[in-house]
Coordinates of N, CA and C in Angstrom, one line a residue:
M17 N -4.4 -3.3 -13.7 CA -5.8 -3.2 -13.5 C -6.2 -3.5 -12.0
K18 N -7.2 -2.8 -11.5 CA -7.6 -3.1 -10.1 C -8.8 -4.0 -10.1
A19 N -9.0 -4.7 -9.0 CA -10.2 -5.4 -8.8 C -10.6 -5.2 -7.3
L20 N -11.9 -5.2 -7.0 CA -12.4 -5.1 -5.7 C -12.6 -6.5 -5.1
L21 N -12.0 -6.8 -4.0 CA -12.1 -8.1 -3.4 C -12.9 -8.0 -2.1
V22 N -14.0 -8.6 -2.1 CA -14.9 -8.5 -0.9 C -14.8 -9.8 -0.2
I23 N -14.3 -9.8 1.0 CA -13.9 -11.0 1.7 C -15.0 -11.4 2.8
D24 N -15.6 -12.6 2.5 CA -16.5 -13.3 3.5 C -17.6 -12.5 4.1
M25 N -18.2 -11.6 3.3 CA -19.4 -10.8 3.8 C -20.6 -11.7 3.5
Q26 N -20.7 -12.7 4.4 CA -21.8 -13.7 4.2 C -22.8 -13.6 5.3
N27 N -23.9 -14.3 5.1 CA -25.0 -14.3 6.1 C -24.5 -14.9 7.5
G28 N -23.6 -15.9 7.4 CA -23.1 -16.5 8.6 C -22.3 -15.6 9.5
F29 N -21.7 -14.6 8.9 CA -20.9 -13.7 9.7 C -21.7 -12.4 10.0
C30 N -22.4 -11.9 9.0 CA -22.9 -10.5 9.1 C -24.4 -10.4 9.2
H31 N -25.2 -11.4 9.0 CA -26.7 -11.3 9.2 C -26.9 -11.6 10.7
P32 N -27.9 -10.9 11.2 CA -28.2 -11.1 12.7 C -28.7 -12.5 12.9
E33 N -29.2 -13.2 11.9 CA -29.7 -14.6 12.1 C -28.6 -15.6 11.7
G34 N -27.4 -15.1 11.3 CA -26.3 -15.9 10.9 C -25.8 -16.8 12.0
S35 N -25.0 -17.8 11.7 CA -24.5 -18.8 12.7 C -23.6 -18.2 13.7
L36 N -22.7 -17.4 13.2 CA -21.7 -16.8 14.2 C -22.4 -15.8 15.1
P37 N -23.2 -14.9 14.7 CA -23.9 -14.0 15.7 C -24.8 -14.9 16.7
R38 N -25.4 -15.9 16.2 CA -26.2 -16.8 17.1 C -25.4 -17.5 18.1
L39 N -24.1 -17.7 17.8 CA -23.2 -18.4 18.7 C -22.4 -17.4 19.6
G40 N -22.9 -16.1 19.6 CA -22.2 -15.1 20.4 C -21.0 -14.6 19.8
M41 N -20.8 -14.7 18.5 CA -19.6 -14.2 17.8 C -19.9 -13.1 16.8
G42 N -20.8 -12.2 17.1 CA -21.2 -11.2 16.2 C -20.0 -10.2 16.1
L43 N -20.2 -9.3 15.1 CA -19.2 -8.3 14.7 C -19.5 -6.9 15.1
A44 N -18.7 -6.2 15.8 CA -19.0 -4.8 16.2 C -18.9 -3.9 14.9
G45 N -19.9 -3.1 14.8 CA -19.9 -2.1 13.6 C -20.2 -2.8 12.3
N46 N -20.9 -4.0 12.4 CA -21.2 -4.8 11.3 C -22.1 -4.1 10.3
D47 N -23.2 -3.5 10.8 CA -24.2 -2.8 9.9 C -23.5 -1.7 9.1
A48 N -22.7 -0.9 9.7 CA -22.1 0.2 9.0 C -21.1 -0.3 8.0
A49 N -20.4 -1.4 8.3 CA -19.4 -2.0 7.4 C -20.1 -2.5 6.1
V50 N -21.2 -3.2 6.4 CA -22.0 -3.8 5.2 C -22.5 -2.7 4.3
A51 N -23.1 -1.6 4.9 CA -23.6 -0.5 4.1 C -22.5 0.1 3.3
A52 N -21.3 0.3 3.9 CA -20.2 0.9 3.2 C -19.6 0.0 2.1
A53 N -19.6 -1.3 2.4 CA -19.2 -2.3 1.4 C -20.1 -2.3 0.2
A54 N -21.4 -2.2 0.4 CA -22.4 -2.1 -0.6 C -22.2 -0.9 -1.5
T55 N -21.8 0.2 -0.9 CA -21.5 1.4 -1.7 C -20.2 1.1 -2.6
A56 N -19.2 0.5 -1.9 CA -18.0 0.2 -2.7 C -18.2 -0.7 -3.9
V57 N -19.1 -1.8 -3.7 CA -19.4 -2.7 -4.8 C -20.2 -1.9 -5.9
A58 N -21.1 -1.1 -5.5 CA -21.9 -0.4 -6.5 C -21.0 0.5 -7.3
H59 N -20.0 1.2 -6.6 CA -19.1 2.1 -7.3 C -18.2 1.3 -8.3
A60 N -17.7 0.2 -7.8 CA -16.8 -0.6 -8.6 C -17.5 -1.1 -9.9
R61 N -18.8 -1.5 -9.7 CA -19.5 -1.9 -10.9 C -19.7 -0.7 -11.9
R62 N -20.0 0.4 -11.4 CA -20.3 1.6 -12.2 C -19.1 2.0 -13.0
I63 N -17.8 1.8 -12.5 CA -16.7 2.2 -13.2 C -16.0 1.1 -13.9
G64 N -16.7 -0.1 -13.9 CA -16.2 -1.2 -14.7 C -15.0 -2.0 -14.0
M65 N -14.9 -1.8 -12.7 CA -13.8 -2.5 -11.9 C -14.4 -3.9 -11.6
P66 N -13.7 -5.0 -11.9 CA -14.1 -6.3 -11.5 C -14.3 -6.4 -10.0
V67 N -15.3 -7.2 -9.6 CA -15.6 -7.5 -8.2 C -15.6 -9.0 -8.0
V68 N -14.8 -9.4 -7.0 CA -14.7 -10.8 -6.7 C -15.1 -11.0 -5.2
F69 N -16.0 -11.9 -5.0 CA -16.5 -12.2 -3.6 C -15.8 -13.5 -3.1
T70 N -15.4 -13.5 -1.9 CA -15.0 -14.8 -1.3 C -16.1 -15.3 -0.3
R71 N -16.1 -16.6 -0.1 CA -17.0 -17.2 0.9 C -16.3 -18.2 1.7
H72 N -16.3 -18.1 3.0 CA -15.7 -19.1 3.9 C -16.7 -20.2 4.1
V73 N -16.5 -21.3 3.5 CA -17.5 -22.4 3.6 C -16.9 -23.7 3.8
Y74 N -17.7 -24.7 4.4 CA -17.2 -26.0 4.7 C -18.1 -27.0 4.0
R75 N -17.5 -28.2 3.6 CA -18.2 -29.3 3.0 C -19.0 -30.1 4.1
P76 N -20.0 -30.8 3.7 CA -20.7 -31.7 4.6 C -19.7 -32.5 5.4
G77 N -19.9 -32.6 6.7 CA -19.0 -33.3 7.6 C -17.9 -32.5 8.2
Y78 N -17.6 -31.3 7.6 CA -16.6 -30.4 8.2 C -15.2 -31.0 8.2
A79 N -14.9 -31.9 7.3 CA -13.6 -32.5 7.3 C -12.5 -31.5 6.9
D80 N -13.0 -30.5 6.1 CA -12.0 -29.5 5.6 C -11.9 -28.3 6.6
Q81 N -12.5 -28.3 7.7 CA -12.3 -27.2 8.7 C -11.0 -27.1 9.2
G82 N -10.4 -28.3 9.6 CA -9.0 -28.2 10.2 C -9.1 -28.0 11.7
P83 N -8.1 -28.5 12.4 CA -8.1 -28.4 13.9 C -8.0 -27.0 14.4
W84 N -7.2 -26.1 13.8 CA -7.0 -24.7 14.3 C -8.3 -24.0 14.3
L85 N -9.0 -24.0 13.2 CA -10.3 -23.3 13.1 C -11.4 -24.0 13.9
A86 N -11.3 -25.3 14.0 CA -12.3 -26.1 14.8 C -12.2 -25.7 16.2
E87 N -11.0 -25.5 16.7 CA -10.8 -25.1 18.1 C -11.4 -23.7 18.4
R88 N -11.3 -22.8 17.4 CA -11.8 -21.4 17.7 C -13.3 -21.3 17.4
T89 N -13.9 -22.1 16.6 CA -15.3 -22.1 16.5 C -15.8 -23.5 16.7
P90 N -15.7 -24.0 17.9 CA -16.1 -25.4 18.2 C -17.5 -25.8 17.9
D91 N -18.4 -24.8 17.9 CA -19.8 -25.1 17.8 C -20.4 -24.9 16.4
I92 N -19.5 -24.5 15.5 CA -20.0 -24.2 14.2 C -20.6 -25.4 13.4
A93 N -19.9 -26.5 13.6 CA -20.4 -27.7 12.9 C -21.7 -28.2 13.5
A94 N -21.9 -28.2 14.8 CA -23.1 -28.6 15.4 C -24.3 -27.6 15.0
A95 N -23.9 -26.4 14.8 CA -25.0 -25.4 14.4 C -25.2 -25.4 12.9
G96 N -24.4 -26.3 12.1 CA -24.6 -26.3 10.7 C -24.2 -25.1 10.0
G97 N -23.3 -24.3 10.6 CA -22.9 -23.0 10.1 C -21.9 -23.1 8.9
L98 N -22.0 -22.1 8.1 CA -21.1 -21.8 7.0 C -20.9 -23.1 6.0
R99 N -22.0 -23.8 5.9 CA -22.0 -25.0 5.0 C -22.1 -24.5 3.6
A100 N -21.3 -25.1 2.7 CA -21.3 -24.7 1.3 C -22.7 -25.0 0.7
G101 N -23.2 -24.1 0.0 CA -24.5 -24.2 -0.6 C -25.7 -23.8 0.3
S102 N -25.4 -23.4 1.5 CA -26.5 -23.0 2.4 C -26.7 -21.5 2.5
W103 N -27.8 -21.1 3.0 CA -28.1 -19.6 3.2 C -27.0 -19.0 4.0
D104 N -26.6 -19.7 5.0 CA -25.6 -19.2 6.0 C -24.2 -18.9 5.2
G105 N -23.9 -19.7 4.2 CA -22.7 -19.6 3.5 C -22.7 -18.5 2.4
D106 N -23.9 -18.1 2.0 CA -24.1 -17.2 0.9 C -23.7 -15.8 1.2
V107 N -23.3 -15.0 0.2 CA -23.0 -13.6 0.3 C -24.3 -12.8 0.7
L108 N -24.2 -11.9 1.5 CA -25.3 -11.0 1.9 C -26.1 -10.5 0.7
D109 N -27.4 -10.4 0.8 CA -28.2 -9.8 -0.3 C -27.8 -8.4 -0.6
E110 N -27.5 -7.7 0.5 CA -27.2 -6.2 0.4 C -26.1 -5.9 -0.6
L111 N -25.3 -6.9 -0.8 CA -24.1 -6.6 -1.7 C -24.4 -7.0 -3.2
G112 N -25.6 -7.5 -3.4 CA -26.0 -7.7 -4.8 C -25.2 -8.7 -5.6
C113 N -24.7 -9.7 -4.9 CA -23.9 -10.8 -5.6 C -24.9 -11.7 -6.4
G114 N -24.8 -11.7 -7.7 CA -25.7 -12.5 -8.5 C -25.0 -13.8 -9.1
P115 N -25.8 -14.6 -9.9 CA -25.3 -15.8 -10.4 C -24.1 -15.6 -11.4
D116 N -24.0 -14.5 -12.0 CA -22.9 -14.2 -12.9 C -21.7 -13.6 -12.3
D117 N -21.7 -13.4 -11.0 CA -20.6 -12.7 -10.3 C -19.5 -13.8 -10.0
L118 N -18.3 -13.2 -9.8 CA -17.1 -14.1 -9.5 C -17.1 -14.3 -8.0
V119 N -17.2 -15.6 -7.7 CA -17.2 -16.0 -6.3 C -16.1 -17.1 -6.1
V120 N -15.3 -16.9 -5.1 CA -14.2 -17.9 -4.8 C -14.5 -18.5 -3.4
D121 N -14.7 -19.8 -3.2 CA -14.9 -20.4 -2.0 C -13.6 -20.8 -1.3
K122 N -13.5 -20.7 0.0 CA -12.3 -21.1 0.7 C -12.6 -21.7 2.0
A123 N -11.6 -22.4 2.6 CA -11.8 -23.0 3.9 C -10.7 -22.7 4.9
R124 N -9.9 -21.6 4.6 CA -8.9 -21.1 5.5 C -8.9 -19.6 5.5
L125 N -8.2 -19.0 6.4 CA -8.2 -17.5 6.5 C -7.7 -16.9 5.3
D126 N -6.7 -17.4 4.6 CA -6.1 -16.9 3.4 C -6.9 -17.3 2.2
A127 N -7.5 -16.2 1.5 CA -8.3 -16.5 0.4 C -7.6 -17.0 -0.8
F128 N -6.3 -17.0 -0.8 CA -5.5 -17.5 -1.9 C -5.1 -19.0 -1.7
Q129 N -5.2 -19.5 -0.4 CA -4.7 -20.9 -0.1 C -5.7 -21.9 -0.6
W130 N -5.2 -22.7 -1.5 CA -6.0 -23.9 -2.1 C -7.3 -23.4 -2.8
T131 N -7.2 -22.2 -3.4 CA -8.4 -21.7 -4.2 C -8.0 -21.2 -5.5
S132 N -9.0 -20.8 -6.3 CA -8.7 -20.4 -7.7 C -8.5 -18.9 -7.8
L133 N -8.4 -18.2 -6.6 CA -8.3 -16.7 -6.6 C -7.1 -16.2 -7.4
D134 N -5.9 -16.8 -7.1 CA -4.7 -16.3 -7.8 C -4.8 -16.4 -9.4
P135 N -5.1 -17.6 -9.9 CA -5.2 -17.7 -11.4 C -6.4 -16.9 -11.9
L136 N -7.4 -16.7 -11.2 CA -8.5 -15.9 -11.6 C -8.1 -14.4 -11.8
L137 N -7.4 -13.9 -10.8 CA -7.0 -12.5 -10.9 C -6.0 -12.3 -12.0
R138 N -5.0 -13.2 -12.1 CA -4.0 -13.1 -13.1 C -4.6 -13.3 -14.5
G139 N -5.6 -14.1 -14.6 CA -6.3 -14.3 -15.9 C -7.0 -13.1 -16.4
M140 N -7.5 -12.3 -15.4 CA -8.2 -11.1 -15.7 C -7.2 -9.9 -15.9
G141 N -5.9 -10.1 -15.7 CA -5.0 -9.0 -15.8 C -4.9 -8.1 -14.6
V142 N -5.4 -8.6 -13.4 CA -5.4 -7.8 -12.2 C -4.0 -7.6 -11.7
T143 N -3.6 -6.4 -11.4 CA -2.3 -6.2 -10.8 C -2.3 -5.5 -9.5
E144 N -3.5 -5.1 -9.0 CA -3.7 -4.4 -7.8 C -5.1 -4.7 -7.2
L145 N -5.2 -4.8 -5.9 CA -6.4 -5.1 -5.2 C -7.0 -3.9 -4.4
V146 N -8.2 -3.7 -4.4 CA -9.0 -2.9 -3.4 C -9.7 -3.9 -2.5
A147 N -9.5 -4.0 -1.2 CA -10.0 -5.0 -0.4 C -10.9 -4.5 0.7
C148 N -11.9 -5.3 1.1 CA -12.7 -5.0 2.3 C -13.4 -6.3 2.7
G149 N -14.0 -6.3 3.9 CA -14.7 -7.5 4.3 C -14.5 -7.8 5.8
V150 N -14.7 -9.1 6.1 CA -14.7 -9.5 7.5 C -13.9 -10.9 7.6
V151 N -13.3 -11.2 8.6 CA -13.1 -10.4 9.9 C -11.8 -9.7 9.7
T152 N -11.8 -8.4 10.1 CA -10.6 -7.5 9.9 C -9.3 -8.2 10.2
N153 N -9.2 -8.7 11.5 CA -7.9 -9.2 11.9 C -7.7 -10.7 11.7
F154 N -8.6 -11.3 11.0 CA -8.4 -12.7 10.6 C -8.4 -12.8 9.1
C155 N -9.5 -13.1 8.4 CA -9.4 -13.4 7.0 C -8.9 -12.2 6.1
V156 N -9.4 -11.0 6.6 CA -9.0 -9.8 5.8 C -7.5 -9.6 5.9
E157 N -6.9 -9.5 7.1 CA -5.5 -9.3 7.2 C -4.7 -10.4 6.6
T158 N -5.1 -11.6 6.8 CA -4.3 -12.8 6.3 C -4.3 -12.7 4.8
T159 N -5.4 -12.4 4.2 CA -5.5 -12.3 2.7 C -4.7 -11.2 2.2
V160 N -4.7 -10.0 2.9 CA -3.9 -8.8 2.4 C -2.4 -9.2 2.5
R161 N -2.0 -9.8 3.5 CA -0.6 -10.2 3.6 C -0.2 -11.2 2.5
S162 N -1.1 -12.1 2.2 CA -0.9 -13.1 1.1 C -0.8 -12.4 -0.3
A163 N -1.7 -11.4 -0.4 CA -1.6 -10.7 -1.7 C -0.3 -10.0 -1.9
I164 N 0.2 -9.3 -0.9 CA 1.5 -8.7 -0.9 C 2.6 -9.6 -1.3
M165 N 2.6 -10.8 -0.8 CA 3.5 -11.8 -1.1 C 3.4 -12.3 -2.5
R166 N 2.3 -12.0 -3.2 CA 2.2 -12.3 -4.6 C 2.3 -11.1 -5.5
D167 N 2.9 -10.0 -4.9 CA 3.3 -8.8 -5.6 C 2.0 -8.1 -6.1
L168 N 0.9 -8.2 -5.3 CA -0.3 -7.5 -5.6 C -0.5 -6.4 -4.6
P169 N -0.2 -5.1 -4.9 CA -0.4 -4.1 -4.0 C -1.9 -4.0 -3.5
V170 N -2.2 -3.6 -2.3 CA -3.6 -3.6 -1.8 C -3.9 -2.2 -1.2
T171 N -5.1 -1.8 -1.6 CA -5.7 -0.6 -0.9 C -6.9 -1.2 -0.1
L172 N -6.9 -0.9 1.2 CA -7.8 -1.5 2.1 C -8.9 -0.4 2.5
L173 N -10.1 -0.7 2.4 CA -11.2 0.2 2.7 C -11.6 -0.1 4.2
H174 N -11.0 0.7 5.1 CA -11.1 0.4 6.6 C -12.6 0.4 7.1
D175 N -13.4 1.3 6.6 CA -14.8 1.4 7.1 C -15.7 0.4 6.4
C176 N -15.2 -0.5 5.5 CA -15.9 -1.5 4.9 C -15.5 -2.9 5.6
C177 N -15.0 -2.8 6.7 CA -14.5 -4.0 7.5 C -15.0 -4.0 8.9
A178 N -15.0 -5.2 9.5 CA -15.5 -5.3 10.9 C -14.8 -6.5 11.6
A179 N -14.7 -6.4 12.9 CA -14.2 -7.5 13.7 C -15.1 -7.6 15.0
Q180 N -14.7 -8.6 15.8 CA -15.6 -8.9 17.0 C -15.6 -7.7 18.0
T181 N -14.6 -6.9 18.1 CA -14.6 -5.7 18.9 C -14.0 -4.6 18.1
P182 N -14.3 -3.3 18.5 CA -13.7 -2.2 17.8 C -12.2 -2.2 18.0
R183 N -11.7 -2.6 19.1 CA -10.2 -2.6 19.3 C -9.5 -3.6 18.4
L184 N -10.1 -4.8 18.2 CA -9.5 -5.8 17.4 C -9.5 -5.3 15.9
H185 N -10.6 -4.6 15.5 CA -10.6 -4.0 14.2 C -9.5 -3.0 14.1
E186 N -9.4 -2.1 15.1 CA -8.4 -1.1 15.0 C -7.0 -1.6 14.9
I187 N -6.7 -2.7 15.7 CA -5.4 -3.3 15.7 C -5.1 -3.9 14.3
G188 N -6.0 -4.6 13.7 CA -5.8 -5.1 12.4 C -5.5 -4.0 11.4
I189 N -6.3 -3.0 11.4 CA -6.1 -1.8 10.5 C -4.7 -1.2 10.7
E190 N -4.4 -1.0 12.0 CA -3.1 -0.4 12.3 C -1.9 -1.2 11.8
V191 N -1.9 -2.6 12.0 CA -0.9 -3.4 11.6 C -0.8 -3.4 10.0
M192 N -1.9 -3.5 9.3 CA -1.8 -3.5 7.9 C -1.3 -2.1 7.3
R193 N -1.7 -1.0 8.0 CA -1.3 0.3 7.5 C 0.2 0.5 7.9
D194 N 0.5 0.4 9.2 CA 1.8 0.8 9.7 C 2.9 -0.1 9.2
C195 N 2.6 -1.4 8.9 CA 3.6 -2.3 8.4 C 3.7 -2.3 6.9
G196 N 2.9 -1.5 6.3 CA 3.0 -1.3 4.8 C 2.4 -2.4 4.0
F197 N 1.5 -3.2 4.6 CA 0.8 -4.3 3.9 C -0.3 -3.7 3.0
A198 N -0.8 -2.5 3.3 CA -1.9 -1.9 2.5 C -1.9 -0.4 2.7
E199 N -2.3 0.3 1.7 CA -2.7 1.7 1.8 C -4.1 1.7 2.3
V200 N -4.4 2.4 3.4 CA -5.7 2.4 4.1 C -6.4 3.6 3.8
I201 N -7.6 3.5 3.2 CA -8.5 4.7 2.9 C -9.9 4.3 3.3
G202 N -10.8 5.3 3.3 CA -12.2 5.1 3.6 C -13.0 5.0 2.3
V203 N -14.2 4.5 2.4 CA -15.1 4.3 1.2 C -15.4 5.6 0.5
A204 N -15.4 6.7 1.3 CA -15.6 8.0 0.7 C -14.6 8.4 -0.3
E205 N -13.3 8.1 0.1 CA -12.2 8.4 -0.9 C -12.2 7.5 -2.1
F206 N -12.7 6.2 -1.9 CA -12.7 5.3 -3.0 C -13.9 5.6 -3.9
A207 N -15.1 5.8 -3.3 CA -16.3 5.9 -4.2 C -16.7 7.4 -4.5
G208 N -16.1 8.4 -3.8 CA -16.4 9.7 -4.2 C -17.9 10.1 -4.1
S209 N -18.4 10.6 -5.2 CA -19.8 11.1 -5.2 C -20.8 9.9 -5.0
D210 N -20.4 8.7 -5.4 CA -21.2 7.5 -5.2 C -21.5 7.3 -3.7
T211 N -20.6 7.7 -2.8 CA -20.8 7.6 -1.4 C -22.0 8.4 -1.0
A212 N -22.0 9.7 -1.4 CA -23.1 10.6 -1.0 C -24.4 10.1 -1.6
A213 N -24.4 9.6 -2.8 CA -25.6 9.0 -3.4 C -26.1 7.9 -2.7
G214 N -25.2 7.0 -2.2 CA -25.6 5.8 -1.4 C -26.3 6.3 0.0
V215 N -25.7 7.3 0.6 CA -26.2 7.8 1.9 C -27.6 8.3 1.6
L216 N -27.8 9.1 0.6 CA -29.1 9.7 0.3 C -30.1 8.6 0.0
Q217 N -29.8 7.6 -0.8 CA -30.7 6.5 -1.1 C -31.1 5.8 0.2
E218 N -30.2 5.6 1.1 CA -30.6 4.9 2.4 C -31.5 5.8 3.2
A219 N -31.3 7.1 3.2 CA -32.2 8.0 3.9 C -33.6 8.0 3.4
L220 N -33.7 7.8 2.1 CA -35.0 7.8 1.4 C -35.8 6.5 1.7
L221 N -35.1 5.4 2.0 CA -35.8 4.1 2.2 C -36.6 4.0 3.5

């Protein structure tokens, strides 16, 4: 059975008022990636495919951030960004993540490390993942590699992902595709007619 894994599409990363964009670390192509991911989530729900959201969040005091991540986002603690339970740490409203949805919190790039993701997927009988999210060359790529090491084949939705620059996004996609870590397709191939319906709905809003 397949599950859709939506990685870290949170206000802190993807909303214009989120902590990372305010710190000058916004994502190129973010709006298009979010819209495409919303289509993927809606399609997965329609066909009965489980959807699992991850959130990259820290506890008060940021003791769980670790030195490597603290070096790369040195201002996140001072900005109060990505705190567990905060608006910044929540999944974007556009993705329709509700109180009954499956959400896994993490504090490292790898969504499997020190989380309940692996037992959750195995408990549901999931044997294959469809993945999307942010940041392409950080949490998405690391999680995809980790899934492969757990014998979970991955299909990556390239246009439902974003990185800080188009080139970094392209490099991440290229590595995952050409090294065989994931089969790479677009949301149109995944969602089919639901993609056209989503585009039409957006045009009418």
